[in-house]
Short mmCIF file of C-alpha atoms in Angstrom, two decimals:
data_model
loop_
_atom_site.label_atom_id
_atom_site.label_comp_id
_atom_site.label_asym_id
_atom_site.label_seq_id
_atom_site.Cartn_x
_atom_site.Cartn_y
_atom_site.Cartn_z
CA THR M 1 0.00 0.00 0.00
CA VAL M 2 1.18 3.50 -0.82
CA SER M 3 -0.04 6.93 0.32
CA SER M 4 0.33 10.47 -1.01
CA HIS M 5 2.75 11.08 1.85
CA ILE M 6 5.01 8.26 0.67
CA VAL M 7 4.88 9.53 -2.92
CA ASP M 8 5.65 13.07 -1.73
CA VAL M 9 8.66 11.97 0.31
CA LYS M 10 9.98 9.96 -2.64
CA MET M 11 9.46 12.87 -5.05
CA GLU M 12 11.38 15.16 -2.70
CA ALA M 13 14.23 12.65 -2.45
CA GLU M 14 14.47 11.67 -6.14
CA GLY M 15 13.17 14.83 -7.78
CA SER M 16 11.37 12.99 -10.56
CA TYR M 17 10.39 9.70 -12.20
CA TRP M 18 10.48 8.34 -15.76
CA MET M 19 8.07 6.17 -17.70
CA HIS M 20 9.90 2.94 -18.57
CA GLN M 21 7.26 1.20 -20.66
CA ARG M 22 3.57 1.43 -21.56
CA SER M 23 0.94 -0.83 -23.09
CA TYR M 24 -0.69 1.60 -25.53
CA ASN M 25 -0.01 3.89 -28.47
CA ASP M 26 0.60 7.53 -27.59
CA ALA M 27 1.81 9.50 -30.59
CA LEU M 28 2.39 13.08 -31.64
CA GLY M 29 1.62 12.95 -35.33
CA ALA M 30 3.31 9.80 -36.64
CA LYS M 31 5.90 9.60 -33.85
CA GLN M 32 5.44 7.80 -30.54
CA LYS M 33 6.02 9.79 -27.36
CA VAL M 34 9.09 8.67 -25.40
CA CYS M 35 11.23 9.88 -22.49
CA THR M 36 8.22 10.94 -20.41
CA HIS M 37 9.70 12.62 -17.34
CA THR M 38 7.61 13.85 -14.40
CA MET M 39 8.86 16.32 -11.79
CA LEU M 40 7.31 17.90 -8.71
CA GLN M 41 7.11 21.61 -9.46
CA ARG M 42 5.24 23.04 -6.51
CA ASP M 43 3.26 21.61 -3.64
CA VAL M 44 -0.11 23.30 -3.12
CA ALA M 45 -1.49 20.91 -0.53
CA SER M 46 -2.95 22.55 2.54
CA ALA M 47 -1.97 19.44 4.46
CA ARG M 48 1.67 20.08 3.73
CA GLU M 49 1.47 23.81 4.42
CA SER M 50 0.20 23.05 7.89
CA ASN M 51 2.85 20.33 8.25
CA GLN M 52 0.19 17.74 9.03
CA LYS M 53 0.89 14.48 7.29
CA ASP M 54 0.16 10.94 8.26
CA LEU M 55 1.19 7.69 6.69
CA GLU M 56 -2.43 6.62 7.02
CA GLU M 57 -4.86 8.99 5.30
CA PRO M 58 -8.59 9.09 6.10
CA ALA M 59 -10.90 7.80 3.38
CA GLY M 60 -11.80 10.52 0.92
CA SER M 61 -8.91 12.81 1.85
CA ALA M 62 -7.05 14.39 -1.06
CA CYS M 63 -3.70 16.15 -1.50
CA SER M 64 -2.89 18.36 -4.50
CA TYR M 65 0.38 19.11 -6.25
CA ILE M 66 1.68 20.61 -9.48
CA PHE M 67 3.69 18.29 -11.70
CA PHE M 68 5.87 19.43 -14.58
CA GLN M 69 6.04 16.77 -17.29
CA THR M 70 8.21 16.60 -20.40
CA TYR M 71 8.52 14.14 -23.25
CA LYS M 72 10.39 13.69 -26.53
CA VAL M 73 9.30 11.89 -29.70
CA GLN M 74 10.73 8.67 -31.07
CA GLY M 75 13.74 9.29 -33.28
CA CYS M 76 14.59 12.53 -31.47
CA GLU M 77 15.70 11.13 -28.12
CA TRP M 78 19.24 12.34 -28.82
CA PHE M 79 18.07 15.98 -29.08
CA PHE M 80 17.59 18.24 -26.06
CA SER M 81 14.24 19.72 -27.13
CA THR M 82 11.21 18.52 -25.19
CA HIS M 83 7.45 19.01 -25.20
CA ASP M 84 6.40 20.39 -21.82
CA ALA M 85 3.20 20.52 -19.79
CA ARG M 86 2.03 21.33 -16.28
CA TYR M 87 -0.62 19.35 -14.45
CA ARG M 88 -2.56 19.91 -11.27
CA VAL M 89 -2.37 16.54 -9.59
CA THR M 90 -4.68 15.27 -6.87
CA PHE M 91 -3.98 12.12 -4.88
CA LYS M 92 -6.76 10.29 -3.13
CA LYS M 93 -6.98 7.14 -1.07
CA ASP M 94 -8.57 4.46 -3.24
CA ASP M 95 -9.39 1.02 -1.86
CA ALA M 96 -10.16 -0.21 -5.39
CA ALA M 97 -6.57 0.40 -6.51
CA GLY M 98 -4.06 -2.39 -6.00
CA ALA M 99 -1.72 -0.13 -3.99
CA GLY M 100 -4.55 1.88 -2.40
CA LEU M 101 -4.05 5.24 -4.11
CA SER M 102 -5.46 7.09 -7.13
CA MET M 103 -4.13 10.15 -8.97
CA ASP M 104 -6.00 12.67 -11.14
CA MET M 105 -3.92 14.79 -13.54
CA GLU M 106 -5.59 17.92 -14.92
CA PRO M 107 -3.66 20.02 -17.48
CA ILE M 108 -3.10 23.60 -16.33
CA ASP M 109 -2.21 25.07 -19.71
CA LYS M 110 -5.12 24.38 -22.05
CA THR M 111 -3.50 23.83 -25.46
CA GLY M 112 -5.98 21.40 -26.98
CA LEU M 113 -3.32 18.68 -27.11
CA LEU M 114 -3.54 17.81 -23.43
CA THR M 115 -6.24 15.79 -21.74
CA ALA M 116 -7.03 14.98 -18.13
CA SER M 117 -6.21 11.48 -16.91
CA SER M 118 -7.20 9.44 -13.87
CA TYR M 119 -4.71 6.82 -12.69
CA GLN M 120 -4.66 4.08 -10.10
CA PHE M 121 -1.50 2.94 -8.36
CA GLN M 122 -1.74 -0.82 -8.82
CA PHE M 123 1.72 -1.80 -7.60
CA TRP M 124 4.59 -0.16 -5.71
CA ASN M 125 8.02 -1.66 -5.04
CA LYS M 126 10.38 0.44 -2.94
CA THR M 127 13.25 -2.04 -3.44
CA GLU M 128 13.16 -2.00 -7.24
CA GLU M 129 12.33 1.73 -7.19
CA CYS M 130 9.38 1.32 -9.56
CA PHE M 131 5.59 1.45 -9.62
CA LEU M 132 2.71 0.57 -11.92
CA LEU M 133 -0.04 2.99 -12.94
CA THR M 134 -3.20 2.08 -14.84
CA LYS M 135 -5.86 4.20 -16.51
CA SER M 136 -8.90 3.48 -18.67
CA SER M 137 -9.51 4.45 -22.28
CA GLY M 138 -12.98 3.33 -23.27
CA ASN M 139 -13.13 -0.35 -22.36
CA GLU M 140 -9.35 -0.73 -22.44
CA LYS M 141 -7.13 -0.78 -19.38
CA GLN M 142 -3.79 0.90 -20.09
CA CYS M 143 -0.65 0.21 -18.09
CA GLU M 144 2.50 2.23 -17.40
CA VAL M 145 5.65 1.19 -15.55
CA HIS M 146 7.50 4.12 -13.99
CA VAL M 147 10.93 4.17 -12.35
CA TRP M 148 12.49 6.74 -10.04
CA ASN M 149 15.15 9.03 -11.45
CA GLY M 150 18.10 7.63 -9.52
CA THR M 151 17.67 4.11 -10.88
CA ALA M 152 16.23 4.84 -14.34
CA THR M 153 18.30 3.01 -16.97
CA GLU M 154 17.47 1.53 -20.35
CA ARG M 155 18.30 -1.98 -19.13
CA ALA M 156 16.53 -1.80 -15.77
CA GLN M 157 15.06 -5.24 -15.05
CA LEU M 158 12.20 -4.30 -12.67
CA PRO M 159 10.92 -7.90 -12.45
CA SER M 160 8.11 -7.33 -9.95
CA CYS M 161 6.78 -4.20 -11.67
CA LYS M 162 6.87 -5.92 -15.06
CA ALA M 163 5.07 -8.94 -13.59
CA ALA M 164 2.38 -6.62 -12.23
CA TYR M 165 2.22 -4.97 -15.67
CA LYS M 166 1.52 -8.33 -17.32
CA GLU M 167 -1.06 -9.17 -14.67
CA GLN M 168 -2.94 -5.89 -15.08
CA CYS M 169 -2.68 -5.71 -18.90
CA PRO M 170 -2.46 -9.38 -20.00
CA THR M 171 -3.91 -8.80 -23.47
CA THR M 172 -1.38 -6.13 -24.46
CA LYS M 173 -0.24 -6.84 -28.02
CA SER M 174 2.67 -4.42 -28.13
CA THR M 175 4.72 -2.94 -25.30
CA HIS M 176 6.33 0.43 -25.96
CA HIS M 177 9.72 0.78 -24.27
CA THR M 178 9.96 4.51 -23.67
CA PHE M 179 13.25 5.08 -21.83
CA THR M 180 16.77 5.16 -23.32
CA SER M 181 20.01 6.71 -22.14
CA ASN M 182 19.43 9.57 -24.59
CA CYS M 183 16.37 10.59 -22.61
CA ARG M 184 18.76 12.35 -20.23
CA VAL M 185 20.21 14.55 -22.99
CA THR M 186 19.54 18.21 -22.15
CA SER M 187 20.76 21.56 -23.44
CA THR M 188 23.63 21.43 -20.93
CA ASN M 189 25.08 18.06 -22.01
CA PHE M 190 24.10 18.12 -25.68
CA ASP M 191 26.97 17.65 -28.17
CA ILE M 192 26.15 20.10 -30.95
CA PHE M 193 29.12 18.96 -33.06
CA SER M 194 27.86 15.39 -33.32
CA ILE M 195 24.80 16.15 -35.47
CA LYS M 196 23.84 17.48 -38.86
CA GLU M 197 21.58 20.48 -39.44
CA SER M 198 19.14 18.24 -41.33
CA ASP M 199 18.82 16.02 -38.25
CA VAL M 200 17.97 18.98 -36.03
CA SER M 201 15.27 20.25 -38.37
CA THR M 202 13.28 17.03 -38.00
CA CYS M 203 13.21 17.37 -34.21
CA LEU M 204 12.24 21.02 -33.80
#
């Protein structure tokens, strides 16, 4: 079982988490979204402002945050440019979720490309530093494995989270592996001399 307090403490310690794989198509034009990176931007929870937090939250209680999320598109992982969005995020105790917590993400900047999503935490493993989120799209359950920043690698094994992924989304026909080492390329570590101008133009 996980609580908003546990997630908050982990976000403060790690700074962010990355999507490692997902069970569904999520494309911008013809290119799949990859390198989805979620960071805690600002806490707006009254519970935190009053410094009143418990590991056990009363049923129906909710805590709100602002998350800053970025992603790249497949084929452009090597480039530093990202697509960015801010979400108002509300956590709520949820006995129907496998790990006892749900999360609603509402886009703050209304661009027409962003939609609200409701997630359930189905699995949480503090040893492997990963967790499983699910959401619904029509009659389809969609699964996402996320890993904390400090342990996010392309070859991360995450056996228990991947087992939970298969259990929650057993009919998935194609798994999208969304994290590579190039996901960490930013404007500060980007090697401008290693690319051609024609390559850059396709990723702007």
